[in-house]
XYZ file of C-alpha atoms in Angstrom:
595
model
C 114.604 172.532 -144.324
C 112.385 175.340 -145.632
C 113.604 176.907 -148.880
C 113.099 180.652 -149.064
C 112.997 182.302 -152.512
C 115.849 184.782 -152.798
C 115.084 188.312 -153.943
C 118.540 188.380 -155.562
C 117.541 185.717 -158.118
C 116.068 188.073 -160.802
C 119.210 190.224 -160.650
C 121.422 187.170 -161.152
C 119.415 186.208 -164.242
C 119.662 189.758 -165.597
C 123.441 189.734 -165.085
C 123.761 186.305 -166.684
C 122.021 187.706 -169.778
C 124.771 190.295 -170.328
C 127.953 188.996 -168.650
C 129.981 185.896 -169.540
C 130.637 185.161 -165.854
C 128.528 185.904 -162.781
C 130.190 185.311 -159.415
C 127.985 184.695 -156.370
C 129.972 185.075 -153.168
C 128.809 184.667 -149.609
C 129.267 182.881 -146.313
C 129.324 179.116 -146.089
C 125.773 177.685 -145.849
C 124.139 181.017 -146.737
C 122.260 179.335 -149.595
C 124.494 179.646 -152.681
C 124.280 175.957 -153.575
C 120.514 175.872 -153.087
C 120.152 178.935 -155.306
C 122.145 177.598 -158.278
C 120.447 174.194 -157.972
C 117.088 175.984 -158.118
C 118.192 177.878 -161.240
C 119.198 174.559 -162.809
C 115.896 172.936 -161.830
C 114.000 175.805 -163.481
C 116.005 175.461 -166.696
C 118.142 178.605 -166.443
C 121.308 176.496 -166.013
C 122.076 173.221 -167.775
C 124.176 171.769 -164.958
C 125.795 172.501 -161.578
C 129.285 171.129 -160.883
C 130.479 171.133 -157.271
C 134.177 171.458 -156.512
C 133.392 170.104 -153.035
C 133.201 166.718 -154.814
C 136.806 165.549 -154.374
C 136.649 163.175 -157.329
C 135.404 165.825 -159.726
C 137.848 168.354 -158.321
C 140.760 165.996 -159.070
C 139.587 165.721 -162.683
C 139.296 169.513 -162.980
C 142.710 170.145 -161.410
C 144.344 167.658 -163.820
C 143.261 169.655 -166.905
C 141.278 172.743 -165.950
C 141.250 174.320 -169.412
C 140.276 171.082 -171.117
C 137.468 170.447 -168.626
C 136.082 173.967 -169.100
C 136.143 173.562 -172.886
C 133.894 170.520 -172.576
C 131.131 172.241 -170.613
C 127.729 173.076 -172.063
C 126.685 176.649 -171.286
C 125.074 178.110 -169.270
C 126.107 176.190 -166.170
C 127.418 176.758 -162.652
C 130.570 175.772 -160.767
C 129.870 175.611 -157.041
C 132.616 176.291 -154.435
C 134.884 177.445 -157.262
C 137.460 178.885 -154.854
C 138.622 175.323 -154.111
C 140.352 175.250 -157.526
C 142.764 178.216 -157.412
C 143.789 177.711 -161.071
C 140.194 178.063 -162.288
C 140.074 181.865 -162.896
C 143.233 181.890 -165.052
C 142.049 178.825 -167.007
C 138.643 180.432 -167.429
C 140.271 183.551 -168.868
C 141.855 181.395 -171.589
C 138.487 179.805 -172.447
C 136.824 183.229 -172.492
C 139.483 184.475 -174.912
C 138.946 181.452 -177.166
C 135.166 181.921 -177.210
C 135.159 185.737 -177.473
C 133.237 185.953 -174.192
C 130.274 184.027 -175.641
C 130.024 181.558 -172.746
C 127.684 181.945 -169.762
C 128.906 180.658 -166.405
C 127.969 181.128 -162.744
C 130.663 180.670 -160.095
C 129.905 180.458 -156.383
C 132.401 180.761 -153.576
C 132.684 180.890 -149.794
C 135.768 183.036 -150.283
C 136.694 185.659 -152.860
C 137.223 184.170 -156.332
C 139.736 185.326 -158.903
C 141.188 188.262 -156.999
C 144.643 186.808 -156.555
C 147.126 185.168 -158.883
C 147.758 186.243 -162.490
C 150.531 188.586 -161.390
C 148.421 189.879 -158.486
C 145.577 191.054 -160.715
C 142.132 189.617 -161.290
C 142.133 187.417 -164.438
C 138.344 187.830 -164.662
C 138.436 191.624 -164.577
C 135.833 193.137 -166.949
C 134.526 189.653 -167.714
C 132.830 188.862 -164.406
C 130.089 190.635 -162.465
C 129.984 189.934 -158.743
C 127.066 189.751 -156.346
C 127.028 188.912 -152.666
C 124.422 186.524 -151.285
C 123.785 187.813 -147.778
C 121.898 186.015 -144.992
C 118.147 185.898 -145.521
C 116.459 189.233 -145.093
C 113.335 189.374 -142.957
C 111.411 190.419 -146.089
C 112.353 187.134 -147.787
C 111.404 185.150 -144.683
C 108.143 186.892 -143.812
C 106.744 187.231 -147.349
C 108.449 184.562 -149.479
C 105.871 184.669 -152.304
C 105.766 188.431 -152.890
C 107.513 190.227 -155.736
C 111.059 191.253 -154.739
C 111.233 194.787 -153.391
C 114.009 196.757 -151.737
C 113.841 198.965 -148.679
C 116.813 200.848 -150.166
C 114.604 201.988 -153.048
C 111.848 202.774 -150.544
C 114.104 204.991 -148.425
C 114.908 207.095 -151.492
C 111.639 207.093 -153.410
C 108.597 205.784 -151.495
C 106.514 207.414 -148.776
C 105.851 205.800 -145.386
C 102.195 204.904 -144.789
C 101.600 206.796 -141.577
C 98.284 205.128 -140.714
C 99.587 201.546 -140.650
C 100.220 200.011 -137.223
C 102.546 197.069 -136.570
C 103.752 195.061 -133.605
C 106.973 196.297 -131.967
C 110.004 194.013 -132.225
C 110.890 191.944 -129.166
C 114.639 191.892 -128.558
C 114.405 188.096 -128.266
C 112.530 187.765 -131.554
C 113.609 185.333 -134.274
C 114.999 188.249 -136.306
C 117.746 188.779 -133.710
C 118.153 185.430 -131.955
C 117.950 183.266 -135.094
C 119.245 185.825 -137.589
C 119.218 185.166 -141.310
C 121.239 182.011 -141.916
C 118.892 179.375 -143.382
C 120.055 176.578 -141.073
C 119.352 178.692 -137.963
C 115.832 179.678 -139.024
C 114.708 176.052 -138.789
C 114.785 176.450 -135.010
C 111.893 178.933 -135.117
C 109.066 178.138 -132.720
C 111.056 175.597 -130.696
C 112.931 175.741 -127.432
C 116.172 176.777 -129.048
C 118.552 178.250 -126.488
C 121.036 175.390 -126.084
C 120.539 173.667 -129.454
C 120.813 176.858 -131.456
C 123.904 177.887 -129.505
C 125.581 174.587 -130.306
C 124.663 174.964 -133.995
C 126.127 178.476 -134.151
C 129.299 177.469 -132.315
C 129.791 174.439 -134.549
C 129.164 176.523 -137.670
C 131.856 179.024 -136.681
C 134.258 176.227 -135.758
C 133.791 174.478 -139.100
C 134.436 177.692 -141.055
C 137.557 178.531 -139.076
C 138.996 175.021 -139.456
C 138.212 174.837 -143.161
C 140.917 175.746 -145.661
C 138.849 177.887 -147.980
C 142.005 178.561 -149.967
C 144.264 175.526 -150.482
C 147.690 175.953 -148.926
C 146.877 179.071 -146.891
C 148.455 179.654 -143.483
C 145.781 180.152 -140.869
C 145.879 179.826 -137.076
C 142.358 178.854 -136.008
C 142.951 179.781 -132.341
C 144.007 183.335 -133.167
C 141.215 183.683 -135.692
C 138.633 182.542 -133.138
C 139.915 185.021 -130.523
C 139.690 187.933 -132.959
C 136.267 186.856 -134.238
C 134.960 186.514 -130.667
C 136.171 190.046 -129.905
C 134.308 191.471 -132.928
C 131.155 189.508 -132.062
C 131.178 190.916 -128.523
C 131.429 194.472 -129.922
C 128.952 194.607 -132.829
C 128.304 197.925 -134.546
C 131.492 199.377 -133.063
C 134.501 201.316 -134.239
C 137.337 199.091 -133.053
C 140.656 200.379 -131.771
C 142.909 197.842 -133.477
C 145.929 198.615 -131.280
C 143.894 198.266 -128.095
C 142.359 195.077 -129.430
C 145.846 193.708 -130.101
C 147.027 194.513 -126.590
C 144.016 192.780 -125.067
C 144.598 189.683 -127.216
C 148.427 189.791 -126.938
C 148.903 190.274 -130.690
C 150.557 193.034 -132.659
C 148.475 195.310 -134.863
C 149.643 193.747 -138.130
C 148.555 190.292 -136.947
C 145.137 191.598 -135.958
C 144.768 193.326 -139.332
C 145.703 190.198 -141.262
C 143.181 188.055 -139.374
C 140.441 190.636 -139.780
C 141.134 190.399 -143.516
C 140.893 186.592 -143.357
C 137.606 186.729 -141.447
C 136.165 189.140 -143.995
C 137.236 186.861 -146.852
C 135.342 184.061 -145.105
C 132.285 186.346 -144.899
C 132.116 186.078 -141.101
C 132.394 189.829 -140.517
C 132.215 192.989 -142.566
C 133.126 196.607 -141.994
C 131.240 199.749 -142.900
C 133.448 202.781 -143.636
C 132.927 206.254 -142.220
C 131.597 208.708 -144.791
C 133.927 211.241 -143.164
C 137.516 210.066 -143.137
C 139.602 212.110 -140.737
C 143.079 213.186 -141.914
C 145.878 210.729 -141.112
C 143.412 207.975 -140.155
C 143.184 204.756 -142.108
C 139.902 203.628 -143.593
C 139.728 200.699 -141.162
C 140.439 202.789 -138.067
C 137.204 204.735 -138.516
C 135.070 201.867 -139.819
C 132.371 200.064 -137.863
C 132.577 196.271 -137.648
C 129.577 193.982 -137.847
C 129.018 190.221 -137.729
C 127.848 188.658 -140.979
C 124.687 187.664 -139.125
C 123.160 189.268 -136.040
C 122.595 185.837 -134.425
C 126.367 185.380 -134.107
C 126.651 188.406 -131.823
C 123.459 187.586 -129.926
C 124.899 184.158 -129.149
C 128.376 185.477 -128.303
C 127.189 188.261 -125.999
C 125.015 185.950 -123.918
C 127.391 182.975 -123.789
C 130.740 184.686 -123.141
C 129.851 187.505 -120.742
C 127.395 188.650 -118.120
C 125.544 190.681 -120.765
C 121.885 189.989 -121.423
C 119.901 190.821 -124.524
C 117.716 193.170 -122.484
C 120.692 195.298 -121.376
C 120.315 198.751 -122.925
C 123.732 198.889 -124.631
C 123.502 195.300 -125.884
C 119.963 195.846 -127.145
C 120.987 198.996 -129.004
C 123.973 197.370 -130.708
C 121.990 194.296 -131.751
C 119.167 196.402 -133.187
C 121.685 198.482 -135.153
C 123.283 195.264 -136.414
C 119.863 193.959 -137.492
C 119.064 197.192 -139.352
C 122.444 197.276 -141.103
C 122.034 193.617 -142.074
C 118.633 194.242 -143.662
C 119.799 197.315 -145.583
C 122.951 195.541 -146.752
C 120.899 192.608 -148.063
C 118.338 194.821 -149.804
C 121.096 196.873 -151.436
C 122.095 193.746 -153.349
C 118.924 193.696 -155.454
C 117.862 197.355 -155.271
C 117.186 199.217 -158.512
C 119.202 202.127 -157.145
C 122.916 201.435 -156.783
C 124.198 202.661 -153.413
C 127.239 202.665 -151.159
C 126.718 202.117 -147.436
C 128.494 204.129 -144.727
C 128.123 205.278 -141.178
C 129.025 208.847 -140.241
C 130.946 210.134 -137.261
C 132.668 213.492 -137.101
C 133.888 215.930 -134.467
C 132.170 219.304 -134.882
C 132.663 222.143 -132.389
C 134.462 219.797 -129.992
C 131.562 217.332 -129.969
C 131.267 213.977 -131.685
C 128.147 213.696 -133.833
C 127.111 210.595 -135.719
C 124.513 208.866 -137.886
C 124.309 205.081 -137.841
C 123.619 204.401 -141.542
C 124.239 206.615 -144.581
C 123.323 205.595 -148.119
C 124.914 207.390 -151.072
C 123.650 206.776 -154.596
C 125.557 207.233 -157.849
C 124.321 210.828 -158.160
C 125.686 211.712 -154.713
C 122.292 211.935 -152.954
C 122.383 210.909 -149.296
C 119.910 209.127 -147.021
C 120.592 209.317 -143.272
C 119.250 206.655 -140.892
C 119.542 206.808 -137.118
C 118.816 203.521 -135.297
C 117.390 203.266 -131.788
C 115.988 200.372 -129.759
C 113.583 202.700 -127.965
C 109.802 202.514 -128.390
C 109.559 206.329 -128.161
C 111.076 209.020 -130.364
C 113.045 211.430 -128.202
C 114.267 214.874 -129.337
C 117.904 213.894 -128.843
C 117.512 211.185 -131.491
C 117.423 213.935 -134.124
C 120.680 215.668 -133.157
C 122.887 213.585 -135.415
C 120.476 213.818 -138.338
C 120.236 217.599 -138.032
C 124.010 218.012 -137.783
C 124.403 215.807 -140.835
C 121.878 217.854 -142.791
C 123.528 221.118 -141.796
C 126.890 219.812 -142.999
C 125.797 218.178 -146.281
C 122.869 220.467 -147.151
C 120.809 219.709 -150.240
C 122.660 216.454 -150.846
C 120.632 214.953 -147.973
C 117.433 213.768 -149.614
C 115.775 212.293 -146.518
C 116.327 211.326 -142.890
C 114.829 208.500 -140.813
C 114.832 207.348 -137.206
C 114.316 203.573 -137.267
C 113.162 202.452 -133.848
C 110.557 200.350 -132.065
C 107.564 202.606 -132.697
C 104.374 200.917 -133.876
C 103.688 203.086 -136.936
C 105.520 205.531 -139.226
C 105.474 209.078 -137.847
C 106.374 212.257 -139.790
C 108.914 214.344 -137.846
C 109.379 217.229 -140.276
C 110.074 217.872 -143.923
C 111.594 214.711 -145.434
C 112.063 213.284 -141.949
C 110.244 210.277 -140.458
C 110.320 207.832 -137.609
C 109.923 204.275 -138.898
C 109.087 201.041 -137.107
C 111.661 198.303 -137.525
C 109.046 196.372 -139.486
C 109.361 198.943 -142.303
C 112.563 197.119 -143.236
C 110.600 194.011 -144.231
C 106.921 194.967 -144.586
C 106.234 196.481 -148.022
C 102.717 197.520 -146.972
C 104.278 200.292 -144.865
C 105.450 202.028 -148.040
C 103.269 203.874 -150.531
C 104.222 203.911 -154.222
C 106.721 201.086 -153.951
C 105.030 197.993 -155.365
C 103.559 199.578 -158.516
C 106.739 199.281 -160.510
C 106.597 197.663 -163.943
C 107.942 194.129 -164.000
C 111.350 194.038 -165.651
C 112.869 191.119 -167.540
C 115.825 190.752 -169.848
C 115.951 189.089 -173.280
C 118.939 187.456 -174.900
C 117.687 186.047 -178.153
C 114.976 185.855 -180.785
C 113.907 182.480 -179.407
C 113.282 183.914 -175.921
C 111.096 186.679 -177.353
C 109.204 184.135 -179.463
C 108.464 182.004 -176.393
C 106.938 184.842 -174.355
C 103.386 184.073 -173.261
C 100.708 186.349 -171.924
C 100.257 186.223 -168.149
C 97.228 187.374 -166.248
C 98.668 190.695 -165.058
C 100.312 191.795 -168.346
C 98.221 193.882 -170.765
C 101.034 195.255 -172.893
C 104.700 194.504 -173.460
C 107.107 197.409 -173.947
C 110.477 196.597 -175.529
C 113.082 199.220 -174.643
C 115.844 199.043 -177.262
C 119.259 200.559 -176.560
C 122.929 199.899 -177.283
C 124.669 197.814 -174.635
C 127.684 200.143 -174.623
C 125.439 203.039 -173.545
C 124.323 201.333 -170.333
C 126.296 202.744 -167.435
C 127.971 205.308 -169.672
C 128.504 208.699 -168.046
C 127.379 210.401 -171.250
C 124.240 208.278 -171.758
C 123.112 208.626 -168.145
C 120.515 206.372 -166.547
C 119.086 204.917 -169.737
C 117.425 201.931 -168.030
C 115.992 204.118 -165.282
C 114.286 206.347 -167.846
C 112.651 203.341 -169.520
C 111.479 202.051 -166.138
C 109.971 205.443 -165.308
C 108.159 205.457 -168.657
C 106.713 201.984 -167.982
C 105.607 203.112 -164.530
C 103.962 206.204 -166.084
C 102.055 204.009 -168.569
C 100.642 202.005 -165.659
C 99.783 205.188 -163.795
C 98.084 206.867 -166.771
C 96.147 203.854 -168.032
C 95.930 201.237 -165.302
C 97.315 198.663 -167.758
C 99.681 195.951 -166.573
C 103.059 196.570 -168.245
C 105.917 194.157 -168.821
C 109.104 196.059 -169.593
C 111.616 194.099 -171.669
C 115.147 195.405 -172.089
C 116.912 194.547 -175.342
C 120.459 195.888 -175.456
C 121.126 194.467 -178.927
C 119.643 196.807 -181.582
C 119.961 193.955 -184.106
C 116.850 192.468 -182.424
C 114.869 195.638 -182.996
C 113.428 194.973 -186.448
C 112.377 191.484 -185.357
C 110.585 192.861 -182.293
C 108.510 195.086 -184.575
C 107.618 192.229 -186.907
C 106.725 189.972 -183.980
C 103.827 192.206 -182.928
C 101.239 190.392 -185.050
C 102.143 187.025 -183.517
C 102.214 188.212 -179.924
C 99.392 187.265 -177.565
C 100.235 190.449 -175.679
C 100.249 193.737 -177.665
C 103.812 194.937 -178.102
C 105.209 198.428 -178.571
C 108.813 199.505 -178.800
C 110.718 202.379 -177.254
C 113.961 203.113 -179.128
C 116.519 205.124 -177.167
C 118.449 206.583 -180.071
C 122.150 207.322 -179.623
C 125.098 207.284 -182.067
C 125.928 203.741 -180.926
C 122.319 202.604 -181.437
C 122.196 204.124 -184.943
C 125.503 202.454 -185.850
C 124.087 199.015 -184.990
C 120.773 199.409 -186.855
C 120.997 198.142 -190.431
C 117.844 199.887 -191.675
C 116.713 203.131 -190.037
C 113.392 202.985 -191.846
C 112.174 200.891 -188.860
C 111.823 204.212 -187.031
C 108.715 204.795 -189.144
C 107.104 201.664 -187.653
C 103.521 201.850 -186.451
C 104.365 200.459 -182.999
C 107.605 202.268 -182.213
C 108.309 205.507 -180.384
C 111.884 206.607 -181.135
C 113.405 208.966 -178.570
C 116.472 211.015 -179.443
C 118.616 210.433 -176.353
C 121.865 211.941 -177.633
C 121.471 214.851 -180.046
C 124.233 214.114 -182.581
C 122.866 210.703 -183.601
C 122.909 211.428 -187.389
C 119.384 210.324 -188.280
C 118.329 210.925 -191.924
C 115.818 213.741 -192.275
C 113.024 211.443 -193.471
C 113.267 209.422 -190.237
C 114.046 212.328 -187.891
C 110.488 213.682 -188.194
C 109.210 210.651 -186.249
C 111.718 211.090 -183.408
C 110.966 212.771 -180.070
C 113.911 214.973 -179.153
C 114.505 214.421 -175.421
C 118.255 214.909 -175.428
C 117.899 217.633 -172.781
C 115.901 215.302 -170.511
C 118.896 212.962 -170.398
C 120.791 215.614 -168.430
C 117.862 216.731 -166.253
C 117.484 215.811 -162.593
C 115.002 212.991 -162.053
C 112.964 215.181 -159.687
C 112.739 218.085 -162.129
C 109.573 219.106 -163.973
C 111.462 218.774 -167.280
C 112.263 215.110 -166.619
C 108.727 214.265 -165.464
C 107.204 215.954 -168.523
C 109.541 214.015 -170.794
C 108.584 210.720 -169.165
C 104.876 211.528 -169.475
C 105.275 212.597 -173.121
C 106.871 209.281 -174.055
C 104.317 207.302 -172.037
C 101.439 209.048 -173.801
C 103.049 208.460 -177.207
C 103.396 204.739 -176.456
C 99.793 204.585 -175.238
C 98.694 206.182 -178.500
C 100.656 203.620 -180.521
C 99.201 200.682 -178.626
C 95.595 201.910 -178.514
C 94.596 200.118 -181.712
C 95.814 196.766 -180.305
C 94.265 196.853 -176.834
């Protein structure tokens, strides 16, 4: 079977550098085992232990804490949900080791979110990521640098001159979907064989006890799943669904929960929650993979893929699936919604809404049509009127053959824009970002053909994600991008969130094959962790005062750029851009004697 590189892999490595536990969750056979085995093969993990191995699982269950104590870190435990005692035992080992271990857990059901008095024993110790079905970007361009259409929708510009082929409703993207085992059917006569594979895959998941001892009626679960698959991209009336299936509402709700925990379906909440309505009652439901609905609609009804309503729902499911996957590795953290609201006695809606951490909104309307019609813009315009300046951009994603501007910050996009990076301008010129954990890793860095200079961004780990410190990583990334733009040099940006490494990074410059400069983002926490502030006078460092009250001695303060106001400025403001350019130019000046 073809192995497709996963764009989520660099993010997993970054998380593993800072978190004691990284949990990779996702549907059965989505590629979790292949991914951790690849990380082990490449030396990032020392071993992978599978709890699907009944013999090993018996050993682990007999003495879970003792077995964990004997592991050599970093390593991975695959199908960890099969040992329910594992999260609580792992908490004990984490306490004993002061969180110094590094462990990856994978699971086909949620891990660690039950037990321990109903709380999560891994809370604040574990970072979770979801491995979604393969995106079309991963399939169509497996050797390119990871990129995210989520970042593109916020920050890049569509290339209006590029022309692409429209998407056939019976294309692999819809009929085969994104599950690795289904994509092997590409190019063959697949109708009956693929259908059997999908049916058997669903059957095996529904008959599998993903949580030992759970009560689960496979017949009821299959009926509810089949209903959702026949109504993709729909707001479901749970009471009506229960009447049709001869079940009460509470039973339907409980099985929807079970199907979500098995990663067979997911729901997308409404950005607008009407009073007295539950979150679920206004959510849209989607299959985990578009191929599940394509198969179900054709095999269990008179519907055909070419039917207008079926085509529209499958295209919306495909678009949501791509955006959901790309959100997992995007630089910009977003929440995903749809929007439906009654305004002036009329229902208006937008199919996909992205909201970033600053509250900015992107609105995406999805159509299967090959032409952009005026009525396609009604929902987008109503949304913009309601949310005003918070709406950064709007898009109609449809089957046009090239991007088309429709107004200020409004475009029509071909479906291919979700997986073809060449349709976006200003997206692929980002600086490459890596993470460092130790002196040894920095010592082993070697010059690669596209790296002319290495920039080490030093900051205190506690400042990352802090409301006060703002987007400290984002600023460093913008500076690296500005260096590339001003000089044409290839930049590798290295984040070091342990200021204790800082003095070493300065001393390492002479031994580096690639010239190295340092950007110090000075905050009270950073100053507290630096043993000798005289390093701020270093020839290859640009210290930036990020928080004003950082108590720097006067003799060092003269070398510091005061950008504490930039920290609070909007990223699109002239003040922020000037600050980024000022730092980039200062770093270029420092490195000029080494390049």
